[in-house]
Short mmCIF file of C-alpha atoms in Angstrom, two decimals:
data_model
loop_
_atom_site.label_atom_id
_atom_site.label_comp_id
_atom_site.label_asym_id
_atom_site.label_seq_id
_atom_site.Cartn_x
_atom_site.Cartn_y
_atom_site.Cartn_z
CA GLY A 20 -0.11 -0.01 -0.08
CA GLU A 21 0.93 3.76 -0.15
CA ASN A 22 3.41 5.04 2.31
CA VAL A 23 3.37 8.71 2.95
CA GLU A 24 6.32 10.42 4.92
CA GLN A 25 6.08 13.83 6.22
CA HIS A 26 8.96 16.34 7.47
CA PRO A 27 9.60 18.12 9.55
CA SER A 28 7.52 16.97 12.72
CA THR A 29 7.81 20.22 14.18
CA LEU A 30 8.35 23.60 12.81
CA SER A 31 8.69 27.13 14.55
CA VAL A 32 8.79 30.31 12.49
CA GLN A 33 8.76 33.95 13.18
CA GLU A 34 5.48 35.67 12.19
CA GLY A 35 5.78 37.03 8.62
CA ASP A 36 8.38 34.38 7.76
CA SER A 37 7.63 31.56 5.30
CA ALA A 38 7.11 27.78 6.22
CA VAL A 39 7.55 24.65 4.05
CA ILE A 40 6.42 21.14 4.84
CA LYS A 41 7.53 18.46 2.75
CA CYS A 42 6.08 14.96 1.98
CA THR A 43 6.87 11.90 -0.12
CA TYR A 44 4.82 9.06 -1.23
CA SER A 45 5.66 5.54 -2.42
CA ASP A 46 2.84 4.57 -4.79
CA SER A 47 3.31 6.07 -8.23
CA ALA A 48 -0.33 5.48 -8.92
CA SER A 49 -1.22 8.13 -6.47
CA ASN A 50 -2.56 11.31 -8.27
CA TYR A 51 -4.49 13.33 -5.48
CA PHE A 52 -2.60 15.09 -2.73
CA PRO A 53 -4.68 17.11 -0.32
CA TRP A 54 -3.41 19.23 2.75
CA TYR A 55 -5.46 19.24 6.03
CA LYS A 56 -4.99 21.62 9.04
CA GLN A 57 -5.94 20.50 12.37
CA GLU A 58 -6.09 22.86 15.37
CA LEU A 59 -5.92 21.59 18.85
CA GLY A 60 -9.26 19.73 19.61
CA LYS A 61 -10.73 20.44 16.35
CA ARG A 62 -11.51 18.53 13.03
CA PRO A 63 -8.94 18.23 10.30
CA GLN A 64 -9.95 20.72 7.58
CA LEU A 65 -9.02 20.66 3.96
CA ILE A 66 -7.06 23.71 3.06
CA ILE A 67 -5.77 23.01 -0.41
CA ASP A 68 -5.29 19.94 -2.84
CA ILE A 69 -3.44 19.30 -5.99
CA ARG A 70 -3.89 16.71 -8.65
CA SER A 71 -1.23 14.98 -10.49
CA ASN A 72 -1.91 16.89 -13.86
CA VAL A 73 -0.61 20.11 -12.29
CA GLY A 74 2.74 21.04 -10.82
CA GLU A 75 1.77 23.85 -8.61
CA LYS A 76 -1.54 25.39 -7.14
CA LYS A 77 -1.99 28.48 -5.21
CA ASP A 78 -4.51 29.93 -2.88
CA GLN A 79 -3.65 33.50 -1.30
CA ARG A 80 -0.77 32.68 1.10
CA ILE A 81 -0.82 28.88 0.68
CA ALA A 82 0.70 27.10 -2.28
CA VAL A 83 1.40 23.47 -2.79
CA THR A 84 3.83 21.91 -5.51
CA LEU A 85 4.05 18.43 -6.60
CA ASN A 86 6.97 16.64 -8.22
CA LYS A 87 5.66 13.31 -9.76
CA THR A 88 8.89 12.19 -10.88
CA ALA A 89 10.57 12.39 -7.37
CA LYS A 90 7.32 11.47 -5.64
CA HIS A 91 7.27 14.33 -3.36
CA PHE A 92 4.83 17.40 -2.75
CA SER A 93 5.31 20.32 -0.44
CA LEU A 94 3.13 22.98 1.43
CA HIS A 95 4.32 26.62 1.26
CA ILE A 96 2.86 29.11 3.51
CA THR A 97 3.96 32.72 3.11
CA GLU A 98 3.54 35.80 5.44
CA THR A 99 2.79 33.28 8.24
CA GLN A 100 0.36 34.57 11.17
CA PRO A 101 -0.19 33.16 14.77
CA GLU A 102 -3.49 31.74 13.38
CA ASP A 103 -1.49 29.46 11.20
CA SER A 104 -0.31 27.57 14.18
CA ALA A 105 -1.64 24.07 13.93
CA VAL A 106 -0.95 20.52 12.91
CA TYR A 107 -0.73 20.02 9.07
CA PHE A 108 -1.25 16.61 7.57
CA CYS A 109 -0.37 15.67 4.05
CA ALA A 110 -2.08 12.78 2.42
CA ALA A 111 -2.29 10.88 -0.97
CA SER A 112 -4.85 8.90 -2.82
CA GLN A 113 -5.34 7.26 -6.29
CA THR A 114 -8.27 7.56 -8.80
CA GLY A 115 -11.06 5.26 -7.74
CA ALA A 116 -9.74 4.91 -4.13
CA ASN A 117 -12.05 5.09 -1.20
CA ASN A 118 -9.43 6.27 1.44
CA LEU A 119 -6.67 8.63 1.90
CA PHE A 120 -3.18 7.82 3.24
CA PHE A 121 -2.08 10.48 5.63
CA GLY A 122 1.49 11.55 6.75
CA THR A 123 2.30 11.69 10.41
CA GLY A 124 1.73 15.48 10.73
CA THR A 125 3.82 18.68 11.22
CA ARG A 126 3.00 20.74 14.08
CA LEU A 127 3.66 24.33 13.12
CA THR A 128 4.16 27.22 15.62
CA VAL A 129 4.10 30.85 14.48
CA ILE A 130 5.96 33.11 17.10
CA PRO A 131 4.46 36.68 17.20
CA ASP B 20 -24.81 23.38 11.20
CA THR B 21 -24.51 21.24 8.24
CA GLY B 22 -21.25 19.91 8.85
CA VAL B 23 -20.26 16.11 10.06
CA SER B 24 -21.42 15.47 13.69
CA GLN B 25 -20.09 13.01 15.84
CA ASP B 26 -21.18 11.79 19.44
CA PRO B 27 -20.12 11.71 21.94
CA ARG B 28 -17.06 13.78 21.99
CA HIS B 29 -15.40 12.23 24.68
CA LYS B 30 -15.66 8.53 26.20
CA ILE B 31 -14.05 6.90 29.02
CA THR B 32 -14.49 3.23 29.57
CA LYS B 33 -13.09 0.51 31.36
CA ARG B 34 -11.24 -2.26 29.70
CA GLY B 35 -13.47 -4.97 28.56
CA GLN B 36 -16.62 -2.67 28.11
CA ASN B 37 -18.39 -2.14 24.71
CA VAL B 38 -18.83 1.33 23.32
CA THR B 39 -20.64 2.84 20.37
CA PHE B 40 -20.05 5.86 18.49
CA ARG B 41 -22.33 7.79 16.13
CA CYS B 42 -21.70 9.82 13.06
CA ASP B 43 -24.06 12.14 11.24
CA PRO B 44 -22.81 12.93 7.96
CA ILE B 45 -23.44 15.96 5.70
CA SER B 46 -26.91 15.15 4.29
CA GLU B 47 -26.33 15.15 0.74
CA HIS B 48 -23.06 12.98 1.13
CA ASN B 49 -23.46 9.38 0.19
CA ARG B 50 -19.97 8.29 1.27
CA LEU B 51 -18.92 7.93 4.84
CA TYR B 52 -15.70 6.91 6.42
CA TRP B 53 -14.29 6.05 9.82
CA TYR B 54 -10.72 6.99 10.61
CA ARG B 55 -8.56 6.22 13.74
CA GLN B 56 -6.11 8.87 14.87
CA THR B 57 -3.59 8.21 17.66
CA LEU B 58 -1.40 10.70 19.36
CA GLY B 59 1.13 12.15 17.04
CA GLN B 60 0.11 10.22 14.08
CA GLY B 61 -2.07 11.01 10.93
CA PRO B 62 -5.54 9.51 10.55
CA GLU B 63 -5.54 5.96 9.65
CA PHE B 64 -8.49 4.50 7.46
CA LEU B 65 -10.84 1.92 8.96
CA THR B 66 -13.84 1.49 6.86
CA TYR B 67 -16.00 3.05 4.10
CA PHE B 68 -19.61 3.01 3.29
CA GLN B 69 -21.40 4.01 0.04
CA ASN B 70 -24.88 4.53 1.10
CA GLU B 71 -25.75 1.61 3.36
CA ALA B 72 -23.11 -0.68 1.87
CA GLN B 73 -19.83 -1.12 3.63
CA LEU B 74 -17.61 -1.58 0.65
CA GLU B 75 -14.23 -1.57 2.31
CA LYS B 76 -12.57 -2.50 5.56
CA SER B 77 -8.88 -2.08 6.88
CA ARG B 78 -6.94 -4.78 8.17
CA LEU B 79 -6.83 -2.46 11.28
CA LEU B 80 -10.81 -3.18 11.77
CA SER B 81 -10.48 -6.32 13.97
CA ASP B 82 -13.28 -8.57 14.62
CA ARG B 83 -14.12 -6.59 17.93
CA PHE B 84 -14.93 -3.63 15.62
CA SER B 85 -18.28 -3.57 13.68
CA ALA B 86 -19.69 -0.47 11.79
CA GLU B 87 -23.19 -0.04 10.22
CA ARG B 88 -25.05 2.48 8.09
CA PRO B 89 -28.48 1.09 8.30
CA LYS B 90 -30.35 3.64 6.27
CA GLY B 91 -27.48 5.42 4.52
CA SER B 92 -27.66 8.22 6.63
CA PHE B 93 -25.94 8.17 10.01
CA SER B 94 -23.31 5.41 10.84
CA THR B 95 -22.24 3.80 14.17
CA LEU B 96 -19.00 2.18 15.07
CA GLU B 97 -18.92 -0.14 17.88
CA ILE B 98 -15.93 -1.66 19.65
CA GLN B 99 -16.57 -4.66 21.65
CA ARG B 100 -14.36 -5.75 24.73
CA THR B 101 -12.34 -2.62 24.56
CA GLU B 102 -8.59 -2.72 25.18
CA GLN B 103 -6.08 -0.03 26.23
CA GLY B 104 -4.82 0.00 22.54
CA ASP B 105 -8.29 1.19 21.33
CA SER B 106 -7.49 4.46 22.89
CA ALA B 107 -7.63 7.00 20.13
CA MET B 108 -9.58 9.60 18.35
CA TYR B 109 -12.37 8.20 16.04
CA LEU B 110 -12.97 10.52 13.23
CA CYS B 111 -15.85 10.37 10.77
CA ALA B 112 -15.67 11.68 7.40
CA SER B 113 -18.14 12.14 4.41
CA SER B 114 -17.86 13.06 0.86
CA ARG B 115 -20.00 13.50 -2.31
CA GLY B 116 -17.72 11.54 -4.41
CA LEU B 117 -14.55 9.55 -4.18
CA ALA B 118 -11.79 10.18 -1.68
CA ASN B 119 -10.01 12.35 -4.34
CA TYR B 120 -12.75 14.88 -4.34
CA GLY B 121 -12.12 15.83 -0.76
CA TYR B 122 -13.52 14.96 2.84
CA THR B 123 -15.37 16.79 5.27
CA PHE B 124 -14.36 15.44 8.67
CA GLY B 125 -16.20 15.53 11.88
CA SER B 126 -14.70 16.62 15.23
CA GLY B 127 -14.11 13.15 16.44
CA THR B 128 -14.77 10.92 19.55
CA ARG B 129 -11.90 10.71 21.88
CA LEU B 130 -11.79 7.23 23.47
CA THR B 131 -9.95 6.49 26.40
CA VAL B 132 -9.93 2.96 27.69
CA VAL B 133 -8.65 2.61 31.48
#
């Protein structure tokens, strides 16, 4: 089955700086890569996703890049704010699949 | 609130007891998923329903676990003879389409087995 690895496990940045979280996946058939944000005690929420037919997708301060050849994808958050502090999970899935394979999460702390 | 609802939010039980959790998905979503999340880990897939049919089960779902979605609406997850290793957050999610069209998660039920 698919194996998703995520790094780093913790990340601290100063407010206004950028944050980058990286994930690798093992199954070349995976073609859908969502990112979820989970604040303490709350539900995981989808913040951005990318499909394998594009290399980059951006939504305001958040962007995701995908390198299918290397089987890795990354989340980029620019101009970080304290409310960006949360645990971020990457995931991978295939066309026709019924489940997502998640990474182990990155705890992002934005220091005011 | 039209989100995914889970009940209870917290459950503490003694080892060996049975517990049941409930999930109410978004009404127009025909697909429902159960995941388990342990501390410091990402969610792990347990099982999936399309309408009332349970179409996929993970090997993580031992024979002490059973899930139902009797009318294709709400779902229940029962754990029999709970063990301390069952302590985790149990997340429910629903979607309109396949996994690669995005989930909406519920807030989860945190189970503590003592």
